[in-house]
């Protein structure tokens, strides 16, 4: 079934659901319609595995397995219907996603190595299994993929380390289901820690999402702009402007 047995398969399906739900929420917040949100949920969760299977010449899991596509579809539809309630379960979803990423990375590496790929290629395809769907989704929606953003280098490096560990253990014949789950758990822990550090949030706090640009809240005044309302339509109003330092030492405001 997978490199982990039944327990690993259950965790993998949980990871597929979390990845699909978080990817769908990104698209929902960009005001895409329900069809697009559901489609990109499936792309987020299944795209990387599809690319891996096409490269190794194996039948794509997304096409001959019912479980993964069904779970991804259910996640997309759940976000379409209940998306506004997603922030209440964001932290548990991110925890499940991290575990699922570790499971998918090792399992993707094992699948590529079993198909006769060289160790380096197998490790690379294990990483593609995890990040490929997000890259496709972000490219289609006009965003810079998260793994290519400045300051986000730690996450792909941790996935590379996980894939290389899986290759070494597989070559030594030591990757039984218990060891595979330990490797996935270590990967999940490191991924969560690097996400907390990147977000600058203390442990247990909800990280701030940087995937969607957030504008000023209604009724709030932009920093650096005077709060005085305009007296007439002829007066040039500065309330909608943000002061930008000129670099020559602006005079103090009164």
Coordinates of N, CA, C and O in Angstrom, one line a residue, residues 23-162:
X23 N -5.0 24.7 0.4 CA -4.9 25.3 -1.0 C -6.2 25.9 -1.5 O -6.2 26.9 -2.1
X24 N -7.3 25.2 -1.2 CA -8.6 25.7 -1.6 C -8.9 27.0 -0.8 O -9.5 28.0 -1.4
X25 N -8.5 27.2 0.4 CA -8.7 28.4 1.2 C -7.9 29.6 0.6 O -8.4 30.7 0.5
X26 N -6.7 29.3 0.1 CA -6.0 30.3 -0.6 C -6.8 30.9 -1.8 O -6.9 32.1 -2.0
X27 N -7.3 30.0 -2.6 CA -8.1 30.4 -3.8 C -9.4 31.1 -3.4 O -9.8 32.0 -4.0
X28 N -10.0 30.6 -2.3 CA -11.3 31.2 -1.9 C -11.0 32.7 -1.4 O -11.8 33.6 -1.7
X29 N -9.9 32.9 -0.7 CA -9.6 34.3 -0.3 C -9.2 35.2 -1.5 O -9.2 36.4 -1.3
X30 N -8.9 34.6 -2.6 CA -8.7 35.4 -3.8 C -10.0 35.6 -4.6 O -9.9 36.0 -5.8
X31 N -11.1 35.2 -4.0 CA -12.4 35.5 -4.6 C -12.7 34.7 -5.8 O -13.4 35.1 -6.7
X32 N -12.1 33.5 -5.9 CA -12.4 32.6 -7.0 C -13.7 31.9 -6.7 O -14.1 31.7 -5.6
X33 N -14.4 31.4 -7.8 CA -15.7 30.8 -7.6 C -15.5 29.4 -7.1 O -14.4 28.8 -7.0
X34 N -16.6 28.7 -6.7 CA -16.6 27.4 -6.1 C -15.9 26.4 -7.0 O -15.2 25.5 -6.5
X35 N -16.2 26.4 -8.3 CA -15.6 25.4 -9.2 C -14.1 25.5 -9.2 O -13.4 24.5 -9.1
X36 N -13.6 26.8 -9.2 CA -12.1 27.0 -9.2 C -11.5 26.6 -7.9 O -10.4 26.0 -7.9
X37 N -12.2 26.9 -6.8 CA -11.7 26.5 -5.5 C -11.6 25.0 -5.4 O -10.5 24.4 -4.9
X38 N -12.6 24.3 -5.8 CA -12.6 22.8 -5.8 C -11.5 22.2 -6.7 O -10.7 21.3 -6.3
X39 N -11.3 22.8 -7.9 CA -10.3 22.3 -8.8 C -8.9 22.5 -8.3 O -8.1 21.6 -8.3
X40 N -8.6 23.7 -7.7 CA -7.3 24.0 -7.2 C -7.0 23.2 -5.9 O -5.9 23.0 -5.5
X41 N -8.1 22.8 -5.2 CA -7.9 21.9 -4.0 C -7.3 20.6 -4.5 O -6.4 20.1 -3.9
X42 N -7.8 20.1 -5.5 CA -7.4 18.8 -6.1 C -6.0 18.9 -6.7 O -5.1 18.1 -6.5
X43 N -5.7 20.1 -7.4 CA -4.4 20.3 -7.9 C -3.4 20.4 -6.8 O -2.2 19.8 -6.9
X44 N -3.7 21.1 -5.7 CA -2.7 21.2 -4.6 C -2.3 19.9 -4.0 O -1.2 19.7 -3.7
X45 N -3.3 19.0 -3.8 CA -3.1 17.8 -3.2 C -2.5 16.7 -4.1 O -1.7 15.8 -3.6
X46 N -2.9 16.7 -5.3 CA -2.6 15.6 -6.2 C -1.6 15.9 -7.3 O -1.0 15.0 -8.0
X47 N -1.3 17.2 -7.5 CA -0.4 17.6 -8.6 C 1.0 17.1 -8.5 O 1.6 16.6 -9.5
X48 N 1.6 17.1 -7.3 CA 2.9 16.6 -7.2 C 3.1 15.1 -7.4 O 4.0 14.7 -8.1
X49 N 2.1 14.3 -6.9 CA 2.1 12.9 -7.2 C 1.9 12.6 -8.7 O 2.5 11.6 -9.2
X50 N 1.1 13.4 -9.3 CA 0.9 13.2 -10.8 C 2.2 13.4 -11.6 O 2.5 12.6 -12.4
X51 N 2.9 14.5 -11.2 CA 4.1 14.8 -11.9 C 5.1 13.7 -11.6 O 5.8 13.2 -12.6
X52 N 5.2 13.2 -10.4 CA 6.2 12.1 -10.1 C 5.9 10.9 -10.9 O 6.8 10.2 -11.5
X53 N 4.6 10.5 -10.9 CA 4.2 9.2 -11.6 C 4.4 9.3 -13.1 O 4.8 8.4 -13.8
X54 N 4.2 10.5 -13.7 CA 4.5 10.7 -15.1 C 6.0 10.6 -15.4 O 6.4 10.0 -16.5
X55 N 6.8 11.1 -14.5 CA 8.3 11.0 -14.7 C 8.8 9.6 -14.6 O 9.6 9.1 -15.5
X56 N 8.3 8.8 -13.7 CA 8.8 7.4 -13.5 C 8.1 6.4 -14.4 O 8.4 5.3 -14.4
X57 N 7.0 6.9 -15.1 CA 6.3 6.0 -16.0 C 5.4 5.1 -15.4 O 5.1 4.0 -15.9
X58 N 4.9 5.4 -14.2 CA 4.0 4.5 -13.5 C 2.5 5.1 -13.6 O 2.3 6.3 -13.9
X59 N 1.5 4.2 -13.5 CA 0.1 4.7 -13.6 C -0.1 5.7 -12.5 O 0.2 5.4 -11.3
X60 N -0.6 6.9 -12.8 CA -0.8 7.9 -11.7 C -1.7 7.5 -10.6 O -2.8 7.0 -11.0
X61 N -1.3 7.6 -9.4 CA -2.2 7.3 -8.3 C -3.5 8.0 -8.3 O -4.6 7.5 -8.0
X62 N -3.5 9.3 -8.8 CA -4.7 10.1 -8.8 C -5.7 9.5 -9.8 O -6.9 9.9 -9.7
X63 N -5.3 8.7 -10.8 CA -6.2 8.1 -11.8 C -6.7 6.7 -11.5 O -7.8 6.4 -11.9
X64 N -5.9 5.9 -10.8 CA -6.3 4.6 -10.5 C -6.6 4.3 -9.1 O -6.9 3.2 -8.7
X65 N -6.6 5.3 -8.2 CA -7.0 5.2 -6.8 C -8.1 6.1 -6.5 O -8.2 7.2 -7.0
X66 N -9.1 5.6 -5.8 CA -10.3 6.3 -5.4 C -10.1 7.2 -4.2 O -10.6 8.3 -4.1
X67 N -9.2 6.7 -3.3 CA -9.1 7.4 -2.0 C -8.6 8.8 -2.1 O -9.2 9.8 -1.6
X68 N -7.4 9.0 -2.7 CA -6.8 10.4 -2.7 C -7.7 11.4 -3.5 O -7.9 12.5 -2.9
X69 N -8.2 11.1 -4.7 CA -9.0 12.1 -5.3 C -10.3 12.4 -4.6 O -10.8 13.5 -4.5
X70 N -10.9 11.4 -4.0 CA -12.1 11.6 -3.2 C -11.9 12.5 -2.0 O -12.7 13.4 -1.7
X71 N -10.8 12.2 -1.3 CA -10.5 13.1 -0.1 C -10.2 14.5 -0.5 O -10.7 15.5 0.1
X72 N -9.5 14.7 -1.6 CA -9.2 16.1 -2.1 C -10.4 16.8 -2.5 O -10.6 18.0 -2.3
X73 N -11.3 16.0 -3.2 CA -12.6 16.6 -3.7 C -13.4 17.0 -2.5 O -14.0 18.1 -2.4
X74 N -13.5 16.1 -1.5 CA -14.3 16.4 -0.2 C -13.7 17.7 0.5 O -14.5 18.5 1.0
X75 N -12.4 17.8 0.5 CA -11.8 19.0 1.1 C -12.1 20.3 0.4 O -12.5 21.3 1.0
X76 N -12.1 20.2 -0.9 CA -12.5 21.4 -1.7 C -13.9 21.8 -1.5 O -14.2 23.0 -1.3
X77 N -14.8 20.8 -1.5 CA -16.2 21.1 -1.3 C -16.5 21.7 0.1 O -17.3 22.5 0.3
X78 N -15.8 21.1 1.1 CA -15.9 21.6 2.4 C -15.5 23.1 2.6 O -16.2 23.8 3.2
X79 N -14.4 23.4 1.9 CA -14.0 24.9 1.9 C -15.0 25.7 1.2 O -15.3 26.9 1.7
X80 N -15.6 25.3 0.1 CA -16.6 26.1 -0.6 C -17.8 26.3 0.3 O -18.3 27.5 0.3
X81 N -18.2 25.3 1.0 CA -19.4 25.5 1.8 C -19.2 26.1 3.2 O -19.9 27.0 3.6
X82 N -18.1 25.7 3.8 CA -17.8 26.2 5.2 C -16.5 27.0 5.3 O -15.9 27.0 6.4
X83 N -16.0 27.6 4.2 CA -14.7 28.3 4.2 C -14.6 29.4 5.2 O -13.5 29.6 5.8
X84 N -15.7 30.1 5.5 CA -15.6 31.2 6.5 C -15.3 30.7 7.9 O -14.9 31.5 8.7
X85 N -15.5 29.4 8.2 CA -15.2 28.9 9.5 C -13.8 28.2 9.6 O -13.4 27.8 10.6
X86 N -13.1 28.2 8.5 CA -11.8 27.6 8.4 C -10.8 28.1 9.4 O -10.0 27.4 10.0
X87 N -10.7 29.5 9.7 CA -9.8 30.0 10.7 C -9.9 29.3 12.0 O -8.9 29.3 12.8
X88 N -11.1 28.8 12.4 CA -11.2 28.2 13.7 C -10.5 26.9 13.8 O -10.1 26.4 14.9
X89 N -10.2 26.2 12.7 CA -9.5 24.9 12.7 C -8.2 25.0 12.0 O -7.6 24.0 11.5
X90 N -7.7 26.2 11.8 CA -6.4 26.4 11.0 C -5.2 25.7 11.6 O -4.5 25.1 10.9
X91 N -5.0 25.9 12.9 CA -3.9 25.3 13.6 C -3.9 23.8 13.5 O -2.9 23.1 13.1
X92 N -5.0 23.1 13.8 CA -5.1 21.6 13.6 C -4.8 21.2 12.2 O -4.2 20.2 11.9
X93 N -5.4 22.0 11.2 CA -5.1 21.6 9.8 C -3.7 21.7 9.5 O -3.1 20.9 8.7
X94 N -3.0 22.8 10.0 CA -1.6 22.9 9.7 C -0.7 21.8 10.3 O 0.3 21.3 9.8
X95 N -1.2 21.3 11.5 CA -0.5 20.2 12.1 C -0.7 18.9 11.3 O 0.3 18.2 11.0
X96 N -1.9 18.6 10.9 CA -2.2 17.5 10.0 C -1.4 17.6 8.7 O -0.9 16.6 8.2
X97 N -1.4 18.8 8.1 CA -0.7 19.0 6.9 C 0.8 18.7 7.0 O 1.4 18.0 6.2
X98 N 1.4 19.1 8.1 CA 2.9 18.9 8.3 C 3.1 17.4 8.4 O 4.1 16.9 7.8
X99 N 2.3 16.6 9.1 CA 2.5 15.2 9.2 C 2.3 14.6 7.8 O 3.1 13.7 7.4
X100 N 1.3 15.0 7.1 CA 1.0 14.5 5.8 C 2.1 14.8 4.8 O 2.5 13.9 4.0
X101 N 2.8 15.9 4.9 CA 3.9 16.3 4.1 C 5.0 15.3 4.3 O 5.7 14.9 3.3
X102 N 5.3 15.0 5.6 CA 6.4 14.0 5.9 C 6.1 12.7 5.3 O 7.0 12.0 4.7
X103 N 4.8 12.2 5.5 CA 4.4 10.9 4.9 C 4.5 10.9 3.4 O 5.1 9.9 2.8
X104 N 4.0 11.9 2.8 CA 4.0 12.0 1.3 C 5.5 12.0 0.8 O 5.8 11.4 -0.3
X105 N 6.3 12.7 1.4 CA 7.7 12.9 1.0 C 8.4 11.5 1.0 O 9.0 11.1 0.0
X106 N 8.3 10.8 2.1 CA 9.0 9.5 2.2 C 8.3 8.5 1.3 O 9.0 7.7 0.6
X107 N 7.0 8.5 1.2 CA 6.3 7.5 0.4 C 6.6 7.8 -1.1 O 6.7 6.9 -1.9
X108 N 6.6 9.1 -1.5 CA 7.0 9.4 -2.9 C 8.4 9.0 -3.2 O 8.6 8.5 -4.3
X109 N 9.3 9.2 -2.3 CA 10.7 8.7 -2.5 C 10.8 7.2 -2.7 O 11.4 6.7 -3.6
X110 N 10.0 6.5 -1.8 CA 10.0 5.0 -1.9 C 9.4 4.6 -3.2 O 9.9 3.6 -3.8
X111 N 8.4 5.2 -3.7 CA 7.7 4.8 -4.9 C 8.7 5.1 -6.1 O 8.8 4.2 -7.0
X112 N 9.4 6.2 -6.1 CA 10.3 6.5 -7.2 C 11.5 5.5 -7.2 O 12.0 5.0 -8.2
X113 N 12.0 5.2 -6.0 CA 13.2 4.2 -5.9 C 12.7 2.8 -6.3 O 13.5 2.1 -7.0
X114 N 11.5 2.4 -6.0 CA 11.0 1.1 -6.4 C 10.8 1.0 -7.9 O 10.8 -0.1 -8.4
X115 N 10.6 2.2 -8.5 CA 10.4 2.2 -10.0 C 11.7 2.1 -10.7 O 11.7 2.2 -12.0
X116 N 12.8 2.1 -10.0 CA 14.1 1.9 -10.7 C 14.9 3.3 -10.9 O 15.9 3.3 -11.6
X117 N 14.4 4.3 -10.2 CA 15.1 5.6 -10.3 C 16.4 5.6 -9.5 O 16.5 4.9 -8.5
X118 N 17.4 6.4 -9.9 CA 18.6 6.5 -9.2 C 18.3 7.2 -7.8 O 17.3 7.9 -7.7
X119 N 19.1 7.0 -6.8 CA 18.9 7.6 -5.5 C 18.7 9.1 -5.5 O 17.7 9.6 -4.9
X120 N 19.5 9.8 -6.3 CA 19.3 11.3 -6.3 C 18.0 11.6 -7.0 O 17.3 12.5 -6.5
X121 N 17.7 11.0 -8.1 CA 16.4 11.2 -8.8 C 15.2 10.9 -7.9 O 14.2 11.6 -7.8
X122 N 15.3 9.8 -7.1 CA 14.2 9.4 -6.2 C 14.0 10.4 -5.1 O 12.9 10.7 -4.8
X123 N 15.1 10.9 -4.6 CA 15.0 12.0 -3.5 C 14.3 13.2 -4.1 O 13.4 13.8 -3.5
X124 N 14.7 13.6 -5.3 CA 14.2 14.8 -6.0 C 12.7 14.6 -6.2 O 11.9 15.5 -6.0
X125 N 12.3 13.4 -6.7 CA 10.9 13.2 -6.9 C 10.1 13.1 -5.6 O 8.9 13.4 -5.6
X126 N 10.7 12.7 -4.5 CA 10.0 12.7 -3.3 C 9.7 14.1 -2.9 O 8.6 14.4 -2.3
X127 N 10.6 15.1 -3.1 CA 10.3 16.5 -2.8 C 9.2 17.0 -3.8 O 8.3 17.7 -3.4
X128 N 9.3 16.6 -5.1 CA 8.3 17.0 -6.0 C 6.9 16.6 -5.6 O 5.9 17.3 -5.8
X129 N 6.8 15.4 -5.1 CA 5.5 14.9 -4.6 C 4.9 15.8 -3.6 O 3.6 16.0 -3.7
X130 N 5.7 16.5 -2.8 CA 5.1 17.4 -1.8 C 4.9 18.8 -2.3 O 3.8 19.4 -2.1
X131 N 5.8 19.3 -3.1 CA 5.7 20.8 -3.5 C 5.1 20.9 -4.9 O 4.8 22.1 -5.3
X132 N 5.1 19.9 -5.7 CA 4.6 20.0 -7.1 C 3.2 20.6 -7.2 O 3.0 21.5 -8.1
X133 N 2.3 20.1 -6.4 CA 0.9 20.6 -6.5 C 0.8 22.1 -6.2 O 0.1 22.9 -6.9
X134 N 1.5 22.6 -5.2 CA 1.5 24.0 -4.8 C 2.1 24.9 -5.9 O 1.6 26.0 -6.1
X135 N 3.2 24.4 -6.5 CA 3.8 25.1 -7.6 C 2.9 25.3 -8.8 O 2.7 26.4 -9.3
X136 N 2.2 24.2 -9.1 CA 1.2 24.3 -10.2 C 0.1 25.2 -9.9 O -0.3 26.1 -10.7
X137 N -0.5 25.1 -8.7 CA -1.6 26.0 -8.3 C -1.2 27.4 -8.3 O -1.9 28.3 -8.8
X138 N -0.1 27.7 -7.6 CA 0.3 29.1 -7.6 C 0.7 29.7 -8.9 O 0.4 30.9 -9.2
X139 N 1.2 28.9 -9.8 CA 1.5 29.4 -11.2 C 0.3 29.7 -11.9 O 0.2 30.7 -12.6
X140 N -0.7 28.9 -11.8 CA -2.0 29.1 -12.5 C -2.8 30.3 -11.9 O -3.6 30.9 -12.6
X141 N -2.6 30.6 -10.6 CA -3.3 31.7 -10.0 C -2.5 33.0 -10.0 O -3.0 34.0 -9.4
X142 N -1.4 33.0 -10.6 CA -0.6 34.2 -10.7 C 0.2 34.6 -9.4 O 0.5 35.8 -9.2
X143 N 0.5 33.6 -8.6 CA 1.3 33.9 -7.4 C 2.7 33.3 -7.6 O 2.9 32.3 -8.3
X144 N 3.6 33.8 -6.8 CA 5.0 33.2 -6.8 C 4.9 32.0 -5.9 O 4.4 32.1 -4.7
X145 N 5.2 30.8 -6.3 CA 5.2 29.6 -5.5 C 5.9 29.9 -4.2 O 7.0 30.5 -4.1
X146 N 5.3 29.4 -3.1 CA 5.9 29.6 -1.8 C 7.3 29.1 -1.6 O 8.2 29.7 -0.9
X147 N 7.7 27.9 -2.3 CA 9.0 27.4 -2.1 C 10.1 28.3 -2.8 O 11.3 28.1 -2.6
X148 N 9.6 29.2 -3.7 CA 10.6 30.1 -4.4 C 10.7 31.5 -3.7 O 11.4 32.3 -4.2
X149 N 9.9 31.7 -2.7 CA 9.9 33.0 -2.1 C 11.2 33.2 -1.2 O 11.6 32.3 -0.5
X150 N 11.6 34.4 -1.1 CA 12.8 34.8 -0.2 C 12.3 34.6 1.2 O 11.3 35.0 1.7
X151 N 13.2 33.9 2.0 CA 12.9 33.6 3.4 C 12.2 32.3 3.6 O 12.0 32.0 4.8
X152 N 11.9 31.6 2.5 CA 11.2 30.3 2.7 C 12.1 29.2 2.3 O 11.6 28.1 1.9
X153 N 13.4 29.3 2.3 CA 14.3 28.3 1.8 C 14.3 27.1 2.8 O 14.7 26.0 2.4
X154 N 14.0 27.3 4.1 CA 14.2 26.2 5.0 C 13.2 25.1 4.8 O 13.6 23.9 4.9
X155 N 12.0 25.4 4.4 CA 11.0 24.3 4.1 C 11.5 23.3 3.1 O 11.5 22.1 3.3
X156 N 11.8 23.7 1.8 CA 12.3 22.8 0.9 C 13.6 22.1 1.3 O 13.8 20.9 0.9
X157 N 14.5 22.7 2.0 CA 15.7 22.1 2.5 C 15.3 20.9 3.5 O 16.0 19.9 3.4
X158 N 14.4 21.2 4.3 CA 13.9 20.1 5.2 C 13.3 18.9 4.5 O 13.5 17.8 4.9
X159 N 12.6 19.2 3.4 CA 12.0 18.1 2.6 C 13.1 17.4 1.9 O 13.0 16.1 1.8
X160 N 14.1 18.1 1.4 CA 15.3 17.4 0.8 C 15.9 16.5 1.8 O 16.3 15.3 1.5
X161 N 16.1 17.0 3.0 CA 16.8 16.1 4.1 C 15.9 14.9 4.4 O 16.5 13.8 4.5
X162 N 14.6 15.1 4.4 CA 13.7 13.9 4.7 C 13.8 12.9 3.5 O 13.9 11.7 3.8

